[in-house]
CSV table of C-alpha atoms in Angstrom, one decimal:
chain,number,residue,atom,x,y,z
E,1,UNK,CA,-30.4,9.7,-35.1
E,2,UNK,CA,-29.0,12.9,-34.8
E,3,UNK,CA,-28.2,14.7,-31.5
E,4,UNK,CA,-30.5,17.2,-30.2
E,5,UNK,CA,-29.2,19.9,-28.1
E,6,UNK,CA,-31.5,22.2,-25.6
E,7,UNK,CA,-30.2,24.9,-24.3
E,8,UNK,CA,-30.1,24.8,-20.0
E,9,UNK,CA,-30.4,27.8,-18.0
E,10,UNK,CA,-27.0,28.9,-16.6
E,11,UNK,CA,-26.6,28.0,-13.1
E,12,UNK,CA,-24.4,30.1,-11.2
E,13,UNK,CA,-23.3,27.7,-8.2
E,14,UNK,CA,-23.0,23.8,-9.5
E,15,UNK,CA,-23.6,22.3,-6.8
E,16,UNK,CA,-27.0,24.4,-6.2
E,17,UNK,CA,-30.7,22.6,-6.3
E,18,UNK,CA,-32.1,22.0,-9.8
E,19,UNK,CA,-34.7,24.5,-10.6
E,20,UNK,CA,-38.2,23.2,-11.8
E,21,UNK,CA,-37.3,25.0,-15.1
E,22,UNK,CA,-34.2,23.0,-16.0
E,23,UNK,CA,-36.1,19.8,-15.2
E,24,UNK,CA,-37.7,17.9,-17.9
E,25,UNK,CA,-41.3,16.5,-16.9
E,26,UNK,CA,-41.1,12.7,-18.5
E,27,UNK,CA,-38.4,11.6,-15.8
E,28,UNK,CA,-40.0,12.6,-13.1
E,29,UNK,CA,-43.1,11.7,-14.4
E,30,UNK,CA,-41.9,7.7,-15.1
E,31,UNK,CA,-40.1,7.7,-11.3
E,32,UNK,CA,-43.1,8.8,-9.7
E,33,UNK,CA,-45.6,6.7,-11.4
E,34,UNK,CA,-43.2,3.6,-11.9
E,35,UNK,CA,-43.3,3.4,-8.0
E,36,UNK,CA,-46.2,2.3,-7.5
E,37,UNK,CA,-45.6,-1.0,-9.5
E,38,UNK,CA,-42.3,-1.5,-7.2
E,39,UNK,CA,-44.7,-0.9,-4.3
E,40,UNK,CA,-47.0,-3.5,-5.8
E,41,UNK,CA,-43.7,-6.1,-6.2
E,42,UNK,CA,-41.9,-5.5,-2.9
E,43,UNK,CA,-45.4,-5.5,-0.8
E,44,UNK,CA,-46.3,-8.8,-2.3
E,45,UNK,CA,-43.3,-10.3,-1.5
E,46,UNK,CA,-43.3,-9.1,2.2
E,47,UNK,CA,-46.9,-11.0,2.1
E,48,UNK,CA,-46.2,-14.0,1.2
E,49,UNK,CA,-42.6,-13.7,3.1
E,50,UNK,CA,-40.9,-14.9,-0.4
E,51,UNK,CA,-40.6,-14.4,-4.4
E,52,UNK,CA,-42.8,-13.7,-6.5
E,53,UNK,CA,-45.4,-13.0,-3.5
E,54,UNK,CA,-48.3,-14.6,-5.1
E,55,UNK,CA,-51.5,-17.4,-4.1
E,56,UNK,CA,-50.0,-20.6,-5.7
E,57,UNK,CA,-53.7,-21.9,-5.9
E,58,UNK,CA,-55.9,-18.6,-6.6
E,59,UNK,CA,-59.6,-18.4,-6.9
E,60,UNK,CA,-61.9,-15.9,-8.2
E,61,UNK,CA,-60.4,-12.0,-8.9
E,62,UNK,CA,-57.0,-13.8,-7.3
E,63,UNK,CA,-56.7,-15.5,-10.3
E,64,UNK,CA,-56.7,-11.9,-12.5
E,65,UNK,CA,-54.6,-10.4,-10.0
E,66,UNK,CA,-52.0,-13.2,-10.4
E,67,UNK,CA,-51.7,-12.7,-14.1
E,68,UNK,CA,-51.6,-9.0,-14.2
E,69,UNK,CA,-48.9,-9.0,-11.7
E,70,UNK,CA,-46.8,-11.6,-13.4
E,71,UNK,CA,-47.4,-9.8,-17.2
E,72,UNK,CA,-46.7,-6.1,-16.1
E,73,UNK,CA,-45.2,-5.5,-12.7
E,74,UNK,CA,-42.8,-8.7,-12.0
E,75,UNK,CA,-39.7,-8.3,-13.4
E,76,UNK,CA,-40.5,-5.5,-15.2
E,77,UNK,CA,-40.6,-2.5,-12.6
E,78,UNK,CA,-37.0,-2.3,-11.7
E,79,UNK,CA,-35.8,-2.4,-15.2
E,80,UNK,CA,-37.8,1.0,-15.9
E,81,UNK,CA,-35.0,2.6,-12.8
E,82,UNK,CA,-32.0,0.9,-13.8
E,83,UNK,CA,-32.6,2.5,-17.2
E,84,UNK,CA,-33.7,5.8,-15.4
E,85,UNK,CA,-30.5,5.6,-13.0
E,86,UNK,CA,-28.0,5.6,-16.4
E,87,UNK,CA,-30.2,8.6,-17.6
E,88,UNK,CA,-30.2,10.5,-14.3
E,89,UNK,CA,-25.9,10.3,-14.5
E,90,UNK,CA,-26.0,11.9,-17.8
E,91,UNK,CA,-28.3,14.7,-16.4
E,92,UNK,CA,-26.1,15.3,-13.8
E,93,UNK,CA,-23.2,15.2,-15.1
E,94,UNK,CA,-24.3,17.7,-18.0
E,95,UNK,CA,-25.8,19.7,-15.4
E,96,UNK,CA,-22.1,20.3,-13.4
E,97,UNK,CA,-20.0,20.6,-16.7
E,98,UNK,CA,-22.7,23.5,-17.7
E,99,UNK,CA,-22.2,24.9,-14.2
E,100,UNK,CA,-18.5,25.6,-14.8
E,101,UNK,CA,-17.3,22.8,-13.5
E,102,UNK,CA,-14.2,20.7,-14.4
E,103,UNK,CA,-14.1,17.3,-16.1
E,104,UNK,CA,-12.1,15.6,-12.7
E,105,UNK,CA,-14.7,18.0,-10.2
E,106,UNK,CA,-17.6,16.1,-12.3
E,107,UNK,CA,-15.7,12.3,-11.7
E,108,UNK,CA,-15.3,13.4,-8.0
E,109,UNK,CA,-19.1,14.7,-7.8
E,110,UNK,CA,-20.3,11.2,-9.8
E,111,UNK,CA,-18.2,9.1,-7.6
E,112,UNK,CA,-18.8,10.2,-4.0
E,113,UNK,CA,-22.4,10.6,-4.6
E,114,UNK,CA,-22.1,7.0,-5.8
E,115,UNK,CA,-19.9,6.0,-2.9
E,116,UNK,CA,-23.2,7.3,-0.3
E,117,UNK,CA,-25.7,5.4,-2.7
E,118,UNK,CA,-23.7,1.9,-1.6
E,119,UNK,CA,-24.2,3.4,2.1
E,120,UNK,CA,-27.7,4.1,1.7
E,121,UNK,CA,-28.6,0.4,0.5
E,122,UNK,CA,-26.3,-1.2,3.1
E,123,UNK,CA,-28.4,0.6,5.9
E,124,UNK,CA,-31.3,0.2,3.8
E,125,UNK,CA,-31.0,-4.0,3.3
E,126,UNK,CA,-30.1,-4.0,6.8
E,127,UNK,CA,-32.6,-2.3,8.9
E,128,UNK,CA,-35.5,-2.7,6.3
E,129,UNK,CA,-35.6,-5.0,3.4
E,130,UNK,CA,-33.1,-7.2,1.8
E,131,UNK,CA,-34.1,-6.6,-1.7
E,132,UNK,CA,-32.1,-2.9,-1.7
E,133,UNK,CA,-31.6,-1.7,-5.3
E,134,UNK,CA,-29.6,1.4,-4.0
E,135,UNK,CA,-26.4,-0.1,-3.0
E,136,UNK,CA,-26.5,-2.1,-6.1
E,137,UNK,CA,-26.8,1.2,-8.6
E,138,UNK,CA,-24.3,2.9,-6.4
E,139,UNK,CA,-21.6,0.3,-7.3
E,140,UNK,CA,-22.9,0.6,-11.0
E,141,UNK,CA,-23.0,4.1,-11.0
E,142,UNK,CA,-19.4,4.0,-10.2
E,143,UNK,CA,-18.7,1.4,-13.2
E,144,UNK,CA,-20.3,3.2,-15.3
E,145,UNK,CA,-18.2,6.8,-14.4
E,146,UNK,CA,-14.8,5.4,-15.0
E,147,UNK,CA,-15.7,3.5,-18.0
E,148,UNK,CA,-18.6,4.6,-19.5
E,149,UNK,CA,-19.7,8.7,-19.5
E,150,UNK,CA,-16.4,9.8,-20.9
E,151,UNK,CA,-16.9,7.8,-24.5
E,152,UNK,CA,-17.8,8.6,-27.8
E,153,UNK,CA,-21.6,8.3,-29.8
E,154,UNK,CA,-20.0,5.2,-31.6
E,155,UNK,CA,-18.7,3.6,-28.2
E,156,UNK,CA,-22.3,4.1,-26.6
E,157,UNK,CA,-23.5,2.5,-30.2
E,158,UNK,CA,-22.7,-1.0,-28.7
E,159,UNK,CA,-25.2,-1.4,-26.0
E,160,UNK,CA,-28.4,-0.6,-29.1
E,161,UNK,CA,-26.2,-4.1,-30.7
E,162,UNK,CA,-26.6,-5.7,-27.4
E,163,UNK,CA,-29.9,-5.3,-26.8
E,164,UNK,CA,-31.3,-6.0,-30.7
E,165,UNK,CA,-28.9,-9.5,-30.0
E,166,UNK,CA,-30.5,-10.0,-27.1
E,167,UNK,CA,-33.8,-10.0,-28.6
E,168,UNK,CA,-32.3,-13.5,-30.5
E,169,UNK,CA,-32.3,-14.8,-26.9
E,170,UNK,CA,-35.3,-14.5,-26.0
E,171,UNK,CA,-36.8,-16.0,-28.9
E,172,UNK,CA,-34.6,-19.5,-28.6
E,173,UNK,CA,-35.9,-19.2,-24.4
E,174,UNK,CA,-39.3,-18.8,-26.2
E,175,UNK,CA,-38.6,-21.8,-28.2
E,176,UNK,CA,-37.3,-24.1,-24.9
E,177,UNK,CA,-40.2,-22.7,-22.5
E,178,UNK,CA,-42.9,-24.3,-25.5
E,179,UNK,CA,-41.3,-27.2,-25.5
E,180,UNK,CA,-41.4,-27.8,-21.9
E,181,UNK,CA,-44.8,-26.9,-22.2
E,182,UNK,CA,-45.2,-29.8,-24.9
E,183,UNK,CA,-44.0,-32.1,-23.4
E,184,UNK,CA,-45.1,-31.1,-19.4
E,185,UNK,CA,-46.2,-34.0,-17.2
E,186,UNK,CA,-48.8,-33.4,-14.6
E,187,UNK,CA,-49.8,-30.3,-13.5
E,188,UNK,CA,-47.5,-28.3,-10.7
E,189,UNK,CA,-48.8,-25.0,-9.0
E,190,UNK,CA,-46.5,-22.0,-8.5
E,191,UNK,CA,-44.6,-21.8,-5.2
E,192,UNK,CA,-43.0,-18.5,-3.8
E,193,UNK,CA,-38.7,-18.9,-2.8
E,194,UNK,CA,-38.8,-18.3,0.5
E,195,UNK,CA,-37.0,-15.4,2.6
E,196,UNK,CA,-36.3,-16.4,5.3
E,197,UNK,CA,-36.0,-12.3,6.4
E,198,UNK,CA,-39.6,-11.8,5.4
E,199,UNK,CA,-40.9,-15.0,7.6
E,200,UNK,CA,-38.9,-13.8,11.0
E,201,UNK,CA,-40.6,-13.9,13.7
E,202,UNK,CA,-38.9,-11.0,14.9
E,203,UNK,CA,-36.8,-8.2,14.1
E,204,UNK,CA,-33.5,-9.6,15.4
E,205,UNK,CA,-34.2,-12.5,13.2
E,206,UNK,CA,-35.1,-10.9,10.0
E,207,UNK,CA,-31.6,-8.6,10.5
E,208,UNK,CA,-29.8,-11.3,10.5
E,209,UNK,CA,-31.3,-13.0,7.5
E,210,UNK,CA,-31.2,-9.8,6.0
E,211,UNK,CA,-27.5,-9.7,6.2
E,212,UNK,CA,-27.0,-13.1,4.6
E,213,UNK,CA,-29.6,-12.7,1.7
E,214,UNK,CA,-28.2,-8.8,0.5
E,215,UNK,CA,-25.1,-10.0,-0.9
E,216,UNK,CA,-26.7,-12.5,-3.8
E,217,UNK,CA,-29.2,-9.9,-4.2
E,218,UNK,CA,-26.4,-7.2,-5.0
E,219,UNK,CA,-24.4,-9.6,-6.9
E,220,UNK,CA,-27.8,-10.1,-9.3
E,221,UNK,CA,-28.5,-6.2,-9.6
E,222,UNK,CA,-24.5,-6.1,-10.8
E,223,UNK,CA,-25.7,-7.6,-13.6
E,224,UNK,CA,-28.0,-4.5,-14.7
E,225,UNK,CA,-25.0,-2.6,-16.1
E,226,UNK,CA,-26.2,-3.0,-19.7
E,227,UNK,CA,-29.8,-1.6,-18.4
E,228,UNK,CA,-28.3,1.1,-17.0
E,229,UNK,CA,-25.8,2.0,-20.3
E,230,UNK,CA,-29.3,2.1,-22.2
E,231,UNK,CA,-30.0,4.8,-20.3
E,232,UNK,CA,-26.8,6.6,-20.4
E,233,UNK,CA,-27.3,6.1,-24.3
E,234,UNK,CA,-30.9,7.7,-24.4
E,235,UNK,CA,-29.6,10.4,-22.1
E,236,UNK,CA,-26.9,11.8,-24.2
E,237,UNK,CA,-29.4,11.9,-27.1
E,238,UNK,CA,-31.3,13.9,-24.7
E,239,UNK,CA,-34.5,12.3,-25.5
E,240,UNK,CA,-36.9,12.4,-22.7
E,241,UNK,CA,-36.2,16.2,-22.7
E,242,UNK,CA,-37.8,16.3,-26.0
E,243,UNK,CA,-40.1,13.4,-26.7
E,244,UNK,CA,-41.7,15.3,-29.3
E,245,UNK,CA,-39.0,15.1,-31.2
E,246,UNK,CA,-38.2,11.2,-31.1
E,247,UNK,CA,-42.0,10.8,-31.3
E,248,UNK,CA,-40.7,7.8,-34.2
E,249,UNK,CA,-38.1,6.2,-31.9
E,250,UNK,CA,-40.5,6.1,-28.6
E,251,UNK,CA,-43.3,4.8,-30.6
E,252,UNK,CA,-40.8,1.7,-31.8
E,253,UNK,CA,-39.1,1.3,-28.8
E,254,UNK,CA,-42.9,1.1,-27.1
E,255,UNK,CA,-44.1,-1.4,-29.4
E,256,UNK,CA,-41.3,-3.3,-29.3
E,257,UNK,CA,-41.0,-2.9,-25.8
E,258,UNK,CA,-43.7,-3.7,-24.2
E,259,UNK,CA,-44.6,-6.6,-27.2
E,260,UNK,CA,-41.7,-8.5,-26.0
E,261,UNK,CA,-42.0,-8.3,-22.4
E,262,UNK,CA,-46.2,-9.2,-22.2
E,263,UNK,CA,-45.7,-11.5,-24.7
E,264,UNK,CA,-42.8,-13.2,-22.8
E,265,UNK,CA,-44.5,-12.6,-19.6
E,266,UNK,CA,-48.2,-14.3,-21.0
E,267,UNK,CA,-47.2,-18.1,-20.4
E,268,UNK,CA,-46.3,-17.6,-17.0
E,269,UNK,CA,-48.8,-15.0,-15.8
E,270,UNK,CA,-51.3,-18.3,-17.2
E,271,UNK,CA,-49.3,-20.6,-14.8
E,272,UNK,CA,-49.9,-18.1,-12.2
E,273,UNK,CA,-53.8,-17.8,-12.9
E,274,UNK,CA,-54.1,-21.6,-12.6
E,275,UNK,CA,-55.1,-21.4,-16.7
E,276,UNK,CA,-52.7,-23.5,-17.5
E,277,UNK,CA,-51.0,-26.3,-15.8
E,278,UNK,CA,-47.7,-27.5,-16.6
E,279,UNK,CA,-44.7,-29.6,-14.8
E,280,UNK,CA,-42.3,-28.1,-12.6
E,281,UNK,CA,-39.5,-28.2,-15.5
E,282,UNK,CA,-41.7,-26.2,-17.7
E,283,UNK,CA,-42.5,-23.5,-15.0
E,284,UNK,CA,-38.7,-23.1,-14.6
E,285,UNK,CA,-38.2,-22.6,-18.1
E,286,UNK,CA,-41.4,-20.2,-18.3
E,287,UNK,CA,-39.7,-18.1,-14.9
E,288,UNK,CA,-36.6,-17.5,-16.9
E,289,UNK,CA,-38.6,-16.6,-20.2
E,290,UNK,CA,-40.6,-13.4,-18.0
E,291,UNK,CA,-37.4,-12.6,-16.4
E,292,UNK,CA,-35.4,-12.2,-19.7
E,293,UNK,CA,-38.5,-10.4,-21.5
E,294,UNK,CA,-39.0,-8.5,-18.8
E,295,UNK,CA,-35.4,-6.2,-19.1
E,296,UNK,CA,-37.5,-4.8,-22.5
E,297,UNK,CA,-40.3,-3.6,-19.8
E,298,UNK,CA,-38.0,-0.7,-18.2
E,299,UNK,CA,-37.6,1.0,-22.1
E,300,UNK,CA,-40.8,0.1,-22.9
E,301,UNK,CA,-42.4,1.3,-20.2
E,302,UNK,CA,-40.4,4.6,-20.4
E,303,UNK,CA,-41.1,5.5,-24.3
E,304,UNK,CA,-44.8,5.2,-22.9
E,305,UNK,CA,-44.5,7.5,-20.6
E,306,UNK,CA,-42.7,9.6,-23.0
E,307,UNK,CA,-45.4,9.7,-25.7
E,308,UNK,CA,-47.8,10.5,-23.3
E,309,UNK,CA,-45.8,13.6,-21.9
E,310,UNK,CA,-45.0,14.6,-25.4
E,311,UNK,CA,-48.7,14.8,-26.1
E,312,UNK,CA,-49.8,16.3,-22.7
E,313,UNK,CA,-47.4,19.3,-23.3
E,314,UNK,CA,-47.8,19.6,-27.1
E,315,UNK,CA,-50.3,22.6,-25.9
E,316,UNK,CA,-49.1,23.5,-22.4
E,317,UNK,CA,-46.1,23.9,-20.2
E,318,UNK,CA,-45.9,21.1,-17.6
E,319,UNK,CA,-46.9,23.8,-14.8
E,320,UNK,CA,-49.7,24.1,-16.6
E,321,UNK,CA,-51.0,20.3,-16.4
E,322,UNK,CA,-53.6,18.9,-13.8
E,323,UNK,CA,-53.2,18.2,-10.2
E,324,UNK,CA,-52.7,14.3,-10.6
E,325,UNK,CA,-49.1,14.7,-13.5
E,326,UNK,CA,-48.3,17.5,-10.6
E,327,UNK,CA,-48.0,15.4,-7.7
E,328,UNK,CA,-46.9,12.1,-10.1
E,329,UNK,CA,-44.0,14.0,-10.9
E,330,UNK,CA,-43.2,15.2,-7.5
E,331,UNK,CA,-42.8,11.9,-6.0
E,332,UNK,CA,-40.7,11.4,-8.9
E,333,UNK,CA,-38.7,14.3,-8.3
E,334,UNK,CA,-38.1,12.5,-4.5
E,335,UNK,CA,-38.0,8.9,-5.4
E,336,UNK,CA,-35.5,7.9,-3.2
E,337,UNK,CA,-37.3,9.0,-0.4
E,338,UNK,CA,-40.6,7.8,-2.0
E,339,UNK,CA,-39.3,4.2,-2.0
E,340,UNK,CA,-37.5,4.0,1.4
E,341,UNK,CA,-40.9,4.9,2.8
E,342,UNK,CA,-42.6,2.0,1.3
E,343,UNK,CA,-39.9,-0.1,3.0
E,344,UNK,CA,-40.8,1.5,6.3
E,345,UNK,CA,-44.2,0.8,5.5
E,346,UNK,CA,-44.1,-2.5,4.4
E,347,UNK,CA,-41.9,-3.6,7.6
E,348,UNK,CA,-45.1,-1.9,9.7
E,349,UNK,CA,-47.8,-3.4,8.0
E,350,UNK,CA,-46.7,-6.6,6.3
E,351,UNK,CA,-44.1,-8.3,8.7
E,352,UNK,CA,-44.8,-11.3,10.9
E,353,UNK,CA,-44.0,-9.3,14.1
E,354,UNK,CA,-45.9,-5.8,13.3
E,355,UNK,CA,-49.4,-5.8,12.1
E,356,UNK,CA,-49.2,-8.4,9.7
E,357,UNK,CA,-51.5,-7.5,7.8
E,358,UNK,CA,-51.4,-9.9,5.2
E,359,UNK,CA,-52.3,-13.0,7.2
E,360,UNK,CA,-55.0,-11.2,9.2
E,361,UNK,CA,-57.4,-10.8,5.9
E,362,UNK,CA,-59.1,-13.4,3.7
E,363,UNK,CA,-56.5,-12.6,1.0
E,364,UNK,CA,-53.0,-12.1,1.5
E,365,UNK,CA,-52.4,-11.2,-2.1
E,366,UNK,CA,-55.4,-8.5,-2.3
E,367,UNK,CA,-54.2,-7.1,1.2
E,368,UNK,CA,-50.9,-6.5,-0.5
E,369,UNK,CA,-52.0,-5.3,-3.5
E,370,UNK,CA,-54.4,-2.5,-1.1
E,371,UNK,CA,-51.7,-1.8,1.4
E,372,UNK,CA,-49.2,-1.0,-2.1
E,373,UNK,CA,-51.8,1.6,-3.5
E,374,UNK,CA,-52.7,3.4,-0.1
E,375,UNK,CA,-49.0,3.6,0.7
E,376,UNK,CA,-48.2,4.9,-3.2
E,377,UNK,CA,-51.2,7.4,-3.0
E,378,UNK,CA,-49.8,8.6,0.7
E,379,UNK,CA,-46.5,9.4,-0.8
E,380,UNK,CA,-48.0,11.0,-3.9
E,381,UNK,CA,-49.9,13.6,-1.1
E,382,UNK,CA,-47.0,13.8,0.6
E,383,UNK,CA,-44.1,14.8,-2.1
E,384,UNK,CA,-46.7,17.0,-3.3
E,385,UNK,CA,-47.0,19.1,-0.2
E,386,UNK,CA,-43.4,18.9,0.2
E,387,UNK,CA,-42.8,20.4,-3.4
E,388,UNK,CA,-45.4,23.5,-2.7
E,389,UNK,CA,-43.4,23.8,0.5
E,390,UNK,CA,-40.0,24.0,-1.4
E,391,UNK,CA,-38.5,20.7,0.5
E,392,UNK,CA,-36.8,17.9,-1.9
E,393,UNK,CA,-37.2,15.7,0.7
E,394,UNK,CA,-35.5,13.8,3.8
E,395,UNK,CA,-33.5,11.2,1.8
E,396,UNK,CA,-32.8,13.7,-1.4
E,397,UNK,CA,-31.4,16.4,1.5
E,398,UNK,CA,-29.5,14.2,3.0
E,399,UNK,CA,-27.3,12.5,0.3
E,400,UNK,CA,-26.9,16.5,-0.8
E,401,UNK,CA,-25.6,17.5,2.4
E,402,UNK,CA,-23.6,14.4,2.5
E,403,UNK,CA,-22.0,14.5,-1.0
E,404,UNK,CA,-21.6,18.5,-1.5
């Protein structure tokens, strides 16, 4: 596929704020909107104090909500940033080399603004929620800047060899997970891995568990580095600035995509519905089949998105679309700050020793799923007003002033 360059309007201070005309629509667009199924994941497992935060015995519309959950939100939300997090390196550091500056003032830019994103998770995992992705993509992001963003096209060819092998993987899990299905014994409901954080009975307590339970949790986002080198990949190539013109690629990489990852997804998300009932062996081998499919989620998801930005601006410039792509985008545009409020949120509304919200209502999985869209919608509001007001928001502002 052959590069495509667009031009970027000169910038006179590099380390000023990106204008809304050098930012390109579809990454804001998938941040913002791709939030709300990381709302959906995180406030589910607050509600049910452990992983995957679902009724092991659902009834009725419980039973629907279980399987869409486990098909397109589980496992398949943070891939969709870890890919977005390579992308957003490349952006930036195209952004400061077309600013004027130096190769070694671009490392030093990449690494200390990295360096704060391990701060922000540590304080994040601590005071709110031990599932912190932001630590995790700082350590990454500064993996990534000494080995990766320097090298070549044919270098960044390896990780599109990686991921087409890895599709060879998760047909042979396919393969095991029927088997175990084959050859099940009785019947074995779905039961949530505890957190111990989640289930405190108070906020000393969940601190404390929060501290022990951050470190295997950061150890297991380490492992995204190949997630986040797709992304570096698609960034050079520049193609959510121009989805129009990899209209091909997106519509592959959707299909293929999202195929792999509901498809992989579909025998568990049954489990979950209580459609189908299967030993405890099987389940495990039908967990680690949605997990691995589920990494082809974040660039399935994000071709989607593309297409659809490609054919909402075919016509129009993106300050010319509706209210709703507006305000998406805008959260998107402060997504940092868009998902350290849902922590705040959940820890008021879903924790043991605050409302509690889920164990007050008839269903603890429907009170999650209501308290994830009312907090999503809030923030929506919110980083709209904050764009017509100029602000990029508290979190944004603050790693700015702290890095620059």
């Amino acid at each position: 596929m052959t590069q495509l360059i667009t031009s970027q309007p000169p910038v006179t201070d590099h380390r000023g704020p990106v204008t809304s005309a050098e930012r390109a629509l579809a990454p804001d667009l998938i941040r913002g909107a791709m939030l709300l199924l990381i709302g959906l994941a995180n406030a589910a497992n607050f509600a049910f104090a452990g992983q995957p935060g679902l009724n092991g015995s659902p009834h009725g519309l419980e039973r629907i909500l279980n399987f869409l959950k486990i098909t397109l939100v589980d496992a398949r939300a943070y891939p969709v940033f870890a890919v977005m997090f390579g992308y957003g390196l490349v952006q930036l550091a195209r952004r400061q080399r077309n600013s004027g500056a130096t190769p070694s003032g671009v490392r030093k830019i990449l690494l200390k603004r990295n360096a704060w994103l391990i701060a922000f998770g540590l304080a994040h995992a601590t005071l709110l929620y031990f599932g912190d992705f932001l630590g995790a993509y700082g350590i990454v992001g500064i993996i990534c800047t000494l080995v990766l963003l320097n090298r070549g096209d044919r270098f960044h060819k390896i990780v599109l060899w990686i991921w087409g092998a890895q599709i060879v993987y998760v047909v042979v899990a396919a393969g095991l997970a029927a088997l175990a299905v084959i050859n099940s014994g009785p019947g074995h409901s779905m039961t949530n891995s505890p957190n111990p954080s989640l289930a405190a009975t108070n906020y000393g307590s969940s601190l404390l568990h929060r501290l022990q339970e951050y470190p295997a949790h950061t150890a297991f986002v380490l492992g995204f580095t190949v997630i986040v080198w797709l992304g570096i990949w698609a960034a050079r190539k520049q193609i959510l600035e121009n989805p129009l013109a990899h209209k091909v690629l997106l519509t592959r990489v959707a299909v293929v995509g999202m195929g792999i990852t509901v498809l992989g997804g579909l025998p568990l998300a049954l489990v979950a519905a209580g459609w189908l009932h299967v030993d405890e062996a099987a389940i495990s081998k039908l967990s680690f089949l949605h997990d691995l499919s589920g990494q082809y989620g974040g660039p399935g998801y994000i071709a989607l998105f593309a297409l659809l930005v490609g054919k909402l601006t075919t016509s129009r410039r993106p300050a010319e679309l509706g209210l709703p792509v507006q305000a998406i985008s805008a959260l998107g545009q402060r997504s940092m700050s868009g998902y350290l409020f849902q922590s705040v949120s959940w820890m008021v509304l879903l924790a043991p020793f605050t409302l509690n919200l889920g164990q007050r209502f008839g269903s603890t999985g429907w009170t999650a799923f209501g308290a994830a869209v009312l907090v999503w919608t809030i923030s929506v509001i919110a980083a709209y007003q904050m764009k017509k007001h100029s602000y990029r928001g508290p979190a944004e502002t603050l790693l700015r002033k702290l890095v620059y």
